[in-house]
CSV table of C-alpha atoms and ligand atoms in Angstrom, one decimal:
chain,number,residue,atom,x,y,z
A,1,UNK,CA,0.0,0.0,0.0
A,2,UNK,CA,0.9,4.1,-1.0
A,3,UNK,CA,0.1,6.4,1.4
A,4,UNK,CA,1.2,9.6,0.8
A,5,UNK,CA,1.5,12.3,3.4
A,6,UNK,CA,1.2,16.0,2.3
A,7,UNK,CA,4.0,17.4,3.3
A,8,UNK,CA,4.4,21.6,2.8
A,9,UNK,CA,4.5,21.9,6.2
A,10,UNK,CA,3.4,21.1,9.5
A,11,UNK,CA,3.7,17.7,10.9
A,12,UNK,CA,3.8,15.7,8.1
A,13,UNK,CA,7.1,13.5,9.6
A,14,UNK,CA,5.0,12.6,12.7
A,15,UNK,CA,2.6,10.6,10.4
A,16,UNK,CA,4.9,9.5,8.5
A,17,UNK,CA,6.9,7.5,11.4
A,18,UNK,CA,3.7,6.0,12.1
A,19,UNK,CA,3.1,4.8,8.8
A,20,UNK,CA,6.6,3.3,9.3
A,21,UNK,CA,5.5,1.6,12.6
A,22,UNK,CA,2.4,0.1,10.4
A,23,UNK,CA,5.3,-1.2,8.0
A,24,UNK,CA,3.7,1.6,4.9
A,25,UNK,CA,6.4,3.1,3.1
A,26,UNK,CA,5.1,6.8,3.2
A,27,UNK,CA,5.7,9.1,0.8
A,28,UNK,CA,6.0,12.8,0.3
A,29,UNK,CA,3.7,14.7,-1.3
A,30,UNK,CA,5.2,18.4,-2.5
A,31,UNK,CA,3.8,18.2,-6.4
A,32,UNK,CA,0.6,17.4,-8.1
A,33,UNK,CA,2.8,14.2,-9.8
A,34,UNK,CA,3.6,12.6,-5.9
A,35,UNK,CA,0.0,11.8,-6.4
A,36,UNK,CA,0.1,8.9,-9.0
A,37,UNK,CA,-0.3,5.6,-7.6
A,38,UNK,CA,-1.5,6.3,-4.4
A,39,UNK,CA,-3.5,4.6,-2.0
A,40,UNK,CA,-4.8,7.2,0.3
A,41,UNK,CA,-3.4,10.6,1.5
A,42,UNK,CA,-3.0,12.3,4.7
A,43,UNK,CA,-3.3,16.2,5.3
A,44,UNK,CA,-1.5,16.9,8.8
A,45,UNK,CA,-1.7,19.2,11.3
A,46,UNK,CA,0.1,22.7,10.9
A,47,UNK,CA,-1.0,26.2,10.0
A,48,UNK,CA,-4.4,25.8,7.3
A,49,UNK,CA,-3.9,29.1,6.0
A,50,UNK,CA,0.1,28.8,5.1
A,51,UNK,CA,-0.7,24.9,3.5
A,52,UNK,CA,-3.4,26.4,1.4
A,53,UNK,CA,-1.4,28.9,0.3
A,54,UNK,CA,1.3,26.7,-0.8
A,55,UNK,CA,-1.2,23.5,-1.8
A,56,UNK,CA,-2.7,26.6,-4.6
A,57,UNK,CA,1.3,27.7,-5.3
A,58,UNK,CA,2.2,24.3,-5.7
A,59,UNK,CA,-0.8,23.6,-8.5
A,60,UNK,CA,-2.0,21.2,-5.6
A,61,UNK,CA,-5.5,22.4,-4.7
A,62,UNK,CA,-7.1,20.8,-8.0
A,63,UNK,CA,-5.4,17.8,-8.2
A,64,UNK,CA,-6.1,17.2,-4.9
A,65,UNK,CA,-9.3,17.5,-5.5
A,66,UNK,CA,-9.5,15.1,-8.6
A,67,UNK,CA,-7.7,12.7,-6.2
A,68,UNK,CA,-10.9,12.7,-3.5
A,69,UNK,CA,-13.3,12.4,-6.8
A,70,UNK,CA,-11.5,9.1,-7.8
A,71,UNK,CA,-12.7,7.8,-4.3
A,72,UNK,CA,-9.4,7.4,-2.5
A,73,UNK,CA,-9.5,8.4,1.0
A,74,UNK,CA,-7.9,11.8,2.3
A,75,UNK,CA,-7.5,12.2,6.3
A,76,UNK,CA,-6.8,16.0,7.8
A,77,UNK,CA,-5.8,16.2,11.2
A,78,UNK,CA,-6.0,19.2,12.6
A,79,UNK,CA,-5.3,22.1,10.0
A,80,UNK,CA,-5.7,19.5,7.6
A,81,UNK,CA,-9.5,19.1,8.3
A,82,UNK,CA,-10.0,22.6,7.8
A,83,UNK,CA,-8.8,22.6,4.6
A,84,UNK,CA,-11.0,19.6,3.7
A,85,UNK,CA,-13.8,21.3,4.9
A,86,UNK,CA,-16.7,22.8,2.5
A,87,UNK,CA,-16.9,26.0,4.9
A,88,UNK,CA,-14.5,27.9,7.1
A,89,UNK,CA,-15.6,30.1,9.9
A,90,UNK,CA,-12.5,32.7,11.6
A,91,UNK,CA,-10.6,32.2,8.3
A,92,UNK,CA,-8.5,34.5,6.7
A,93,UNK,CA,-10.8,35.8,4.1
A,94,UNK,CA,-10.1,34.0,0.8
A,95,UNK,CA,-8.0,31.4,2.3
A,96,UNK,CA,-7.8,28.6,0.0
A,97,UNK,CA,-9.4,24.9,0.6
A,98,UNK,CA,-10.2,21.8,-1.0
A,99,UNK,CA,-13.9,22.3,0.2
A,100,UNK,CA,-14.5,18.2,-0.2
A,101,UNK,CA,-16.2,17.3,3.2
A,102,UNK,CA,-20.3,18.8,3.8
A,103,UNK,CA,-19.4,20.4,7.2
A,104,UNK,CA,-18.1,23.9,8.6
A,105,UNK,CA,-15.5,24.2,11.1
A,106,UNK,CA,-14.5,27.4,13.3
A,107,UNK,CA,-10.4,27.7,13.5
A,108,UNK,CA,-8.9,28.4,16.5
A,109,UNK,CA,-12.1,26.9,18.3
A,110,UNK,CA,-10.3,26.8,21.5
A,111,UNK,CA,-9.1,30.2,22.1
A,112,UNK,CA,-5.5,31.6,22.5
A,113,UNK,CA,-4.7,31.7,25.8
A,114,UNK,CA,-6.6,27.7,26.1
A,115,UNK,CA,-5.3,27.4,23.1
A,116,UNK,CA,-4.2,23.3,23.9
A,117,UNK,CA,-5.4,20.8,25.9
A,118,UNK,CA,-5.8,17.1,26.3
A,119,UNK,CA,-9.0,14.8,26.8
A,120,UNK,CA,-9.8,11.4,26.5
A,121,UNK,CA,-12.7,10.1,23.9
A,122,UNK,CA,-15.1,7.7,23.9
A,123,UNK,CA,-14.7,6.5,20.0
A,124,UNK,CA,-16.7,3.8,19.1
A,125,UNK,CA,-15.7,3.1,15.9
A,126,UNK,CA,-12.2,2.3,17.5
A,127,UNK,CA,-13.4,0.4,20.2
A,128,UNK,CA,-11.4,0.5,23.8
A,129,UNK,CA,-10.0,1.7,25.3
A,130,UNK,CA,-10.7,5.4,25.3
A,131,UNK,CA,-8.7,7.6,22.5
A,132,UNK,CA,-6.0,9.6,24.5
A,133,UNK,CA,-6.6,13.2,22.1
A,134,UNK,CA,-3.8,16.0,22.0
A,135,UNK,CA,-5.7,19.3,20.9
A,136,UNK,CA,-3.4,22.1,19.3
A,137,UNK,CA,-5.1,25.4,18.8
A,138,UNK,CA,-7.7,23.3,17.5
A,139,UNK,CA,-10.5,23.9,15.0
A,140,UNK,CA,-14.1,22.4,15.9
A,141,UNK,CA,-16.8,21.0,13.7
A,142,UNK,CA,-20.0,23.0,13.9
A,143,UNK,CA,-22.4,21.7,11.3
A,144,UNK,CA,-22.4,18.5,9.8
A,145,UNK,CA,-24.7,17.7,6.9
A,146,UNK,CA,-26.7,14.3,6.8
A,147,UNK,CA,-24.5,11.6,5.2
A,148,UNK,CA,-21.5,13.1,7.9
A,149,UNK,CA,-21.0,10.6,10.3
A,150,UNK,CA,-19.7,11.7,13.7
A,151,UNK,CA,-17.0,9.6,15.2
A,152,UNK,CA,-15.9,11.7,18.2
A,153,UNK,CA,-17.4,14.3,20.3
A,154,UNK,CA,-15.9,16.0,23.7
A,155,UNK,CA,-18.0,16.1,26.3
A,156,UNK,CA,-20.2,19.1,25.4
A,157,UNK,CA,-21.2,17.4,22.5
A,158,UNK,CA,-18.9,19.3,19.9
A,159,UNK,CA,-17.9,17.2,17.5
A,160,UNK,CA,-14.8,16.7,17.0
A,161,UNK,CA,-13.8,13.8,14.2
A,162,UNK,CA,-16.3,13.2,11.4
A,163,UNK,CA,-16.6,10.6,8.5
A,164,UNK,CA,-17.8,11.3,4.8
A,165,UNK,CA,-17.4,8.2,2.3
A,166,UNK,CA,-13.7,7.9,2.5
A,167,UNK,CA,-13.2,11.1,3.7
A,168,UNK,CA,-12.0,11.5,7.2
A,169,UNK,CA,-11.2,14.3,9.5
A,170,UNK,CA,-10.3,15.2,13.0
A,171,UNK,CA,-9.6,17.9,15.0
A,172,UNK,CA,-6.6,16.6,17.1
A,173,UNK,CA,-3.5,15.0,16.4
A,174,UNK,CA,-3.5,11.1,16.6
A,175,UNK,CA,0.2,10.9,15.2
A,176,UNK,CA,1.5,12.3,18.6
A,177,UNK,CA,0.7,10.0,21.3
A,178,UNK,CA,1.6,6.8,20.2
A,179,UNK,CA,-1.4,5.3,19.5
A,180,UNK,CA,-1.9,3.9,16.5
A,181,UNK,CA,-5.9,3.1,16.2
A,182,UNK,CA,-6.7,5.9,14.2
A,183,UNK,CA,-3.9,5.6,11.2
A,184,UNK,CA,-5.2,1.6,10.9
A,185,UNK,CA,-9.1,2.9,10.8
A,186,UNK,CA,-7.3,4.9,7.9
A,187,UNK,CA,-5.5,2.0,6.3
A,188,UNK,CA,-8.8,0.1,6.4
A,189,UNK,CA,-10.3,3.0,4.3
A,190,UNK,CA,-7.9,3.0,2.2
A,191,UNK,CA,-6.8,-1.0,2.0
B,201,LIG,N1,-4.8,26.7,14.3
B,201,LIG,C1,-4.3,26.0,13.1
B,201,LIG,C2,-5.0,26.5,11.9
B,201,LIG,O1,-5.9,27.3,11.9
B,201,LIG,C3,-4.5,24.5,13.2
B,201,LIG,C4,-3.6,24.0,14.3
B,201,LIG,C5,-3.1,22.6,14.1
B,201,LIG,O2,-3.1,22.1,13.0
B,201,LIG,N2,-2.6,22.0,15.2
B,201,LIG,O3,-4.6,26.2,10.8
């Protein structure tokens, strides 16, 4: 299996050494032609405005794009579910996204000075024990439209990793604590 990891910026290497850990070769994704062949791709976690800016610098955005029509799965953590998502609120105006995924999310959900935390979620498509969640100046998901399924919530309620065909995105960062439930739910999709 090809799994490529979008990789402009942010913390693309973190995913990557888990892929390792799964024994999939990752590979880089800088150029619309790091595309061919692969299997599934993973957005990371970083800053959503600066990786749209260079995803549409980079020719990226369409391709990228084409790559969710084909029906290969595409996972954003983080930064990398607010570019999947079909609405932004607290952008940048005109910040470019792929817009693939019927939900809106608010950047920066969390605040600045609360601006990270940790919690642990109930996630039942991953079974137990509880998901240990790391949440960096995290977005939230405020709308999802029918045919979104929720995977996680906090405690409130607000969701917080969703499900759309093989499109999959979550506000925290699964490639920093070790546990390795969420990248195999994504090899599934994309195996
Ligand atoms: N706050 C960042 C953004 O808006 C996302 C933070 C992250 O990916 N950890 O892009």
């Amino acid at each position: 299996m090809r799994i490529g990891v979008l990789a402009l910026q942010g913390a693309f290497i973190e995913h990557e050494n888990v892929l390792a850990r799964l024994g999939v070769q990752p590979v880089e994704v800088r150029l619309p032609e790091h595309l061919e062949g692969l299997d599934g791709l993973i957005i990371p976690g970083g800053e959503s405005t600066t990786m749209g800016l260079l995803a549409q610098k980079w020719g990226l955005l369409e391709p990228l794009r084409a790559f969710a029509r084909s029906g290969r799965p595409i996972w954003g953590t983080c930064a990398g579910m607010i570019l999947l998502a079909k609405e932004v609120v607290d952008g940048v105006p005109g910040q470019p996204i792929l817009g693939l995924m019927d939900i809106t999310v608010r950047r920066n959900a969390f605040g600045r000075q609360v601006d990270s935390f940790e919690t642990d979620l109930e996630i039942p498509a991953l079974g137990d024990p509880p998901f240990h969640a790391v949440f960096i100046r995290a977005p939230v998901i405020e709308r999802v439209a029918p045919g979104v399924e929720v995977l996680a919530s906090l405690e409130d309620g607000t969701a917080v990793a969703v499900q759309q065909g093989r499109l999959l995105a979550t506000a925290f960062h699964p490639e920093l604590t070790g546990d390795v439930r969420f990248h195999r739910y994504f090899l599934r999709l994309a195996g």
